[in-house]
Short mmCIF file of C-alpha atoms and ligand atoms in Angstrom, two decimals:
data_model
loop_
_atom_site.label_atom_id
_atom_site.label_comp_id
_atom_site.label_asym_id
_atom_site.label_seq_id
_atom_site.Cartn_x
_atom_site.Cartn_y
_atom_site.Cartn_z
CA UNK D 1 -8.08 28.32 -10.51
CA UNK D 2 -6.63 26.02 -13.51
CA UNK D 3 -3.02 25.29 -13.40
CA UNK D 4 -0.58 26.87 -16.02
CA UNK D 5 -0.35 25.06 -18.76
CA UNK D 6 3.08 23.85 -20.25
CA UNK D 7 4.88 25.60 -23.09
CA UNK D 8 6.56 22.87 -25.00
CA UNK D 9 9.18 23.11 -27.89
CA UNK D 10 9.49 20.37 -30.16
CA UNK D 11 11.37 20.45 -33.71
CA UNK D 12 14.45 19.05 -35.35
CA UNK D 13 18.01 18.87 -33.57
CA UNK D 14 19.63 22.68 -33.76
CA UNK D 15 16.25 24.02 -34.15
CA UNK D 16 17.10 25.72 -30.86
CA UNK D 17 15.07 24.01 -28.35
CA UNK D 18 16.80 24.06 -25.31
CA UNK D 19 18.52 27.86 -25.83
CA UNK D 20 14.86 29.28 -26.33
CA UNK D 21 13.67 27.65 -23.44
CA UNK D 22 16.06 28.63 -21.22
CA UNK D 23 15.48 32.47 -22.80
CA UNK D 24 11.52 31.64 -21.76
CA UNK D 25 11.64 30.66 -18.81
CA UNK D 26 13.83 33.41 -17.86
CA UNK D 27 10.74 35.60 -19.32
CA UNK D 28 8.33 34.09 -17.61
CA UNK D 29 10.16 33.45 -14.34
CA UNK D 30 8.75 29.68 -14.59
CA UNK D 31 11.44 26.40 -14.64
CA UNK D 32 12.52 24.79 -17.95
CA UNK D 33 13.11 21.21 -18.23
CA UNK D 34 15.28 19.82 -20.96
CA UNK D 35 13.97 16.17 -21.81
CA UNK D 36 17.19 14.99 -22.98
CA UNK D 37 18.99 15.90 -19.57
CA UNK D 38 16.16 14.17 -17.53
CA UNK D 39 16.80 11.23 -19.64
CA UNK D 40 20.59 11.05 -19.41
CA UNK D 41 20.24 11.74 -15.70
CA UNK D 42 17.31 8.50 -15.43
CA UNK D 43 19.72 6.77 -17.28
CA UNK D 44 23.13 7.23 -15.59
CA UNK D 45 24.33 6.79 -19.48
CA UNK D 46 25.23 9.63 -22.23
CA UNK D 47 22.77 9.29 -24.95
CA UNK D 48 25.27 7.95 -27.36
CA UNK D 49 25.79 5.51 -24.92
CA UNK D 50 22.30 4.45 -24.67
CA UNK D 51 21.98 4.27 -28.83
CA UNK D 52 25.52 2.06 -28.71
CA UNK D 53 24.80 -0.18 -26.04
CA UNK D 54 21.09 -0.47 -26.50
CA UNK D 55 19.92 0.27 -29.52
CA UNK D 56 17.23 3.07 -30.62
CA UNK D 57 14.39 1.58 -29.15
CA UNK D 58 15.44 0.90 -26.10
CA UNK D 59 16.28 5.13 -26.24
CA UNK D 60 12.61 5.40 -27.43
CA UNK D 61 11.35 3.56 -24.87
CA UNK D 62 13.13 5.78 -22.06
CA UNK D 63 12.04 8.78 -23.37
CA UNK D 64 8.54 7.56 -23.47
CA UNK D 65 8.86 7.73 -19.68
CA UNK D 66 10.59 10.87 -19.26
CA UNK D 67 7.63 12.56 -21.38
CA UNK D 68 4.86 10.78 -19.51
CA UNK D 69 6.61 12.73 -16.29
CA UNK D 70 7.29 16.04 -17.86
CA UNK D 71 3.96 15.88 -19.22
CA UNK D 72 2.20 15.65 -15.66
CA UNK D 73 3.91 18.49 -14.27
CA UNK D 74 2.41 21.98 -14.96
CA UNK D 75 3.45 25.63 -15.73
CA UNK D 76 6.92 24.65 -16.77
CA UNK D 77 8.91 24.96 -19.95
CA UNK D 78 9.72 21.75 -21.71
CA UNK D 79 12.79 21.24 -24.20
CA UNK D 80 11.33 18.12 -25.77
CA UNK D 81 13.88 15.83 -27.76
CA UNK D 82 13.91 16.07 -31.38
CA UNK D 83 12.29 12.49 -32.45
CA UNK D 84 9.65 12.51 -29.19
CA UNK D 85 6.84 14.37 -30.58
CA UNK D 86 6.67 11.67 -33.41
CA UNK D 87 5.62 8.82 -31.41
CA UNK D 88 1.84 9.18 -31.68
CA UNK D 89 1.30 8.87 -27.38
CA UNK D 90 4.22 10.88 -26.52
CA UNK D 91 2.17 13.88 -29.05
CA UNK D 92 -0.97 13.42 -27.82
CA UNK D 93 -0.17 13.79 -24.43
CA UNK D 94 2.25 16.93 -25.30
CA UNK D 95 -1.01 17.99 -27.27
CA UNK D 96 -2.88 17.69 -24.18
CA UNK D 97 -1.03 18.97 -21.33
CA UNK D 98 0.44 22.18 -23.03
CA UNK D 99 1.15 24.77 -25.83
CA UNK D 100 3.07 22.80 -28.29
CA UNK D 101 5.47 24.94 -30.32
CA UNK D 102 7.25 23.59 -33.27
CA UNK D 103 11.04 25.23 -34.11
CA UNK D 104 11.56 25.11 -37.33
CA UNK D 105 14.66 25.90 -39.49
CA UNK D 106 16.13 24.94 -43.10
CA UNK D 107 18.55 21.60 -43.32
CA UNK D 108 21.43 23.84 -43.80
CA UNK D 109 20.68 26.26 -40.87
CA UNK D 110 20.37 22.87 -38.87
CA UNK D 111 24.21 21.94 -39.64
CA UNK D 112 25.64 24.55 -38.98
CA UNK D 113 23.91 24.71 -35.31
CA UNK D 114 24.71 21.06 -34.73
CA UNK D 115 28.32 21.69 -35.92
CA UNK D 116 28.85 24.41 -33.59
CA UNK D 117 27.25 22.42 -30.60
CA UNK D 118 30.10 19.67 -30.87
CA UNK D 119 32.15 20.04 -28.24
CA UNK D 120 29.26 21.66 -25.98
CA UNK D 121 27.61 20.78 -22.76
CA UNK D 122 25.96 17.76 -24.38
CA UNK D 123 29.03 16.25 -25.51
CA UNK D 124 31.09 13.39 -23.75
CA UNK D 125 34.45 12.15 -25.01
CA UNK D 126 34.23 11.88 -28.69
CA UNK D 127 31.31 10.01 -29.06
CA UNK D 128 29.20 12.13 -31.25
CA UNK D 129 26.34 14.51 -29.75
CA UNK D 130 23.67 13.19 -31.99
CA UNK D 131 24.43 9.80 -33.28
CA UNK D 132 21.28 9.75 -35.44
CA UNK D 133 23.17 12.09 -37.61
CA UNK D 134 26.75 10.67 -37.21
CA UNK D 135 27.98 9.29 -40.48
CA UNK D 136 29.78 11.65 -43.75
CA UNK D 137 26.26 12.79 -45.33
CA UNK D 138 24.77 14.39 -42.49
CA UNK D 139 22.92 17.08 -44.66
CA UNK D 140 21.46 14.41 -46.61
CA UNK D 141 20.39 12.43 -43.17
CA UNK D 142 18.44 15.78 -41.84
CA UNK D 143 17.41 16.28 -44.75
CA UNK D 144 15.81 12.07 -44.75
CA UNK D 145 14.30 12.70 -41.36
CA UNK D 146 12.68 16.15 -41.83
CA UNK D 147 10.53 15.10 -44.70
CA UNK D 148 9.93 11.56 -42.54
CA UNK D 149 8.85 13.20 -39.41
CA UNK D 150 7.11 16.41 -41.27
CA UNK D 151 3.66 15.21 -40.73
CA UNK D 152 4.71 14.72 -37.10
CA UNK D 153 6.22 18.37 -36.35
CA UNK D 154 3.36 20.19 -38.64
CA UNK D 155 0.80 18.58 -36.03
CA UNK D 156 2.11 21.32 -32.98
CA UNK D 157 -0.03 23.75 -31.80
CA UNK D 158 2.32 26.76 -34.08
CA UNK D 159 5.14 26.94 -35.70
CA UNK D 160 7.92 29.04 -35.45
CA UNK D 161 10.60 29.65 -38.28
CA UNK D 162 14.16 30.18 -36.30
CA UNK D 163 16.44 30.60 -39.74
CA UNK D 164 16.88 34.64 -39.28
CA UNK D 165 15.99 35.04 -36.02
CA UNK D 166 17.92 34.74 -32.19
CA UNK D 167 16.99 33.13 -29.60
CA UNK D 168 15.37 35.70 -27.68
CA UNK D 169 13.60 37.30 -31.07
CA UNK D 170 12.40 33.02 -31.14
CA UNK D 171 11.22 33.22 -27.27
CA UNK D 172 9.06 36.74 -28.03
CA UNK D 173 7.22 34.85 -30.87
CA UNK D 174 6.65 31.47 -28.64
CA UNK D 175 5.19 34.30 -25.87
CA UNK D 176 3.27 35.92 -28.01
CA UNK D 177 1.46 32.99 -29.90
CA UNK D 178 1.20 31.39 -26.43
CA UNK D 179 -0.78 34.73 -24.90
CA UNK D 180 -2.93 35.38 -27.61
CA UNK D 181 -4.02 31.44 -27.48
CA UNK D 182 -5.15 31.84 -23.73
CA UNK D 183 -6.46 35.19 -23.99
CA UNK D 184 -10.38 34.74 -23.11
CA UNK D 185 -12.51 36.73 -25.68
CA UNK D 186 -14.51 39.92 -24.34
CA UNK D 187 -18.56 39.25 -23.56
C1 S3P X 201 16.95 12.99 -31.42
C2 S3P X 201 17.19 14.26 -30.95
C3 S3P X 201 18.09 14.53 -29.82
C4 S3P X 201 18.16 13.31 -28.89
C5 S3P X 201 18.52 12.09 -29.66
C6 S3P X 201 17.53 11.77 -30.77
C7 S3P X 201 16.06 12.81 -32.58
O1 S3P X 201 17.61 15.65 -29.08
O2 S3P X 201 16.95 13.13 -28.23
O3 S3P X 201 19.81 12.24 -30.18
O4 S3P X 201 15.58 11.70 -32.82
O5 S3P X 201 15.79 13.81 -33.28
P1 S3P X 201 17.77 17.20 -29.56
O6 S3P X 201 16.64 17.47 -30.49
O7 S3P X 201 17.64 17.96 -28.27
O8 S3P X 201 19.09 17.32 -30.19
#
């Protein structure tokens, strides 16, 4: 019998990644692996830490590995960070070792999620959650790196759009592409 494949959600920061994965797994009683915290754990380092000290590629480079490992393991949920499924291996091997769903969600939704996640789980001291959108334009900055890294995200497997929808409405759409993909036509 073939091993369950992956269900892997990629997308921008604050398109709701980790939240709906936790909400899927729950639904399908499998384990969900957030990228980012593998990373920060391999690392012994916050991420802002690891921008600060080392620099972006260096980040890059690290979560190369992490998705290499996720990406051998089977029948889990995967979180994936937001900038990994641009790098052309890290999306071909999340193309081929699972059901690639892309959140999506307008620039504005996407501030006011990351504004409301300061301060959360992720965060450590002041140093800011997502340094790739620290600085006083950070609407303009998502709005720079969505249209860079659109070809990238439109390349998933489906697409959901998360704007009106919770987390759990999110997870029943992810489920439901996800089934109807596997389903083996009738002879
Ligand atoms: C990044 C997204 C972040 C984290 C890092 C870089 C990106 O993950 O990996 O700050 O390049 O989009 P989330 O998408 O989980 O916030």
């Amino acid at each position: 019998m073939s091993e369950a494949k992956n269900i892997i959600l990629v997308g921008f920061m604050g398109s709701g990644k980790s939240v709906v994965g936790r909400v899927l797994a729950r639904l399908t009683g499998s384990s969900m692996v957030d990228a980012d915290a593998e990373l920060v754990r391999k690392a012994g380092r916050p991420i802002s830490q690891i921008f600060q000290e080392d620099g972006e590629p260096a980040f890059r480079e690290l979560e190369r590995s992490v998705i290499r490992d996720l990406c051998s393991q089977s029948g889990k949920v995967i979180a994936a960070g937001g900038g990994s499924f641009v790098d052309q291996d890290n999306r071909n091997l999340m193309l081929a070792n699972g059901q690639v769903v892309c959140l999506s969600a307008r620039p504005e939704t996407i501030l006011q999620r990351i504004s409301r996640s300061q301060g959360n789980e992720k965060q450590v001291g002041n140093a800011p959650v997502r340094p790739l959108l620290a600085g006083d334009d950070p609407l303009r900055r998502i709005k720079e790196l969505l249209a860079q890294r659109a070809e990238s995200y439109a390349q998933a497997d489906y697409t959901v759009e998360t704007d009106e929808l919770t987390p759990e409405q999110v997870a029943d759409k992810v489920l439901e592409l996800c089934r109807a993909a596997e389903k083996v036509p009738e002879i």
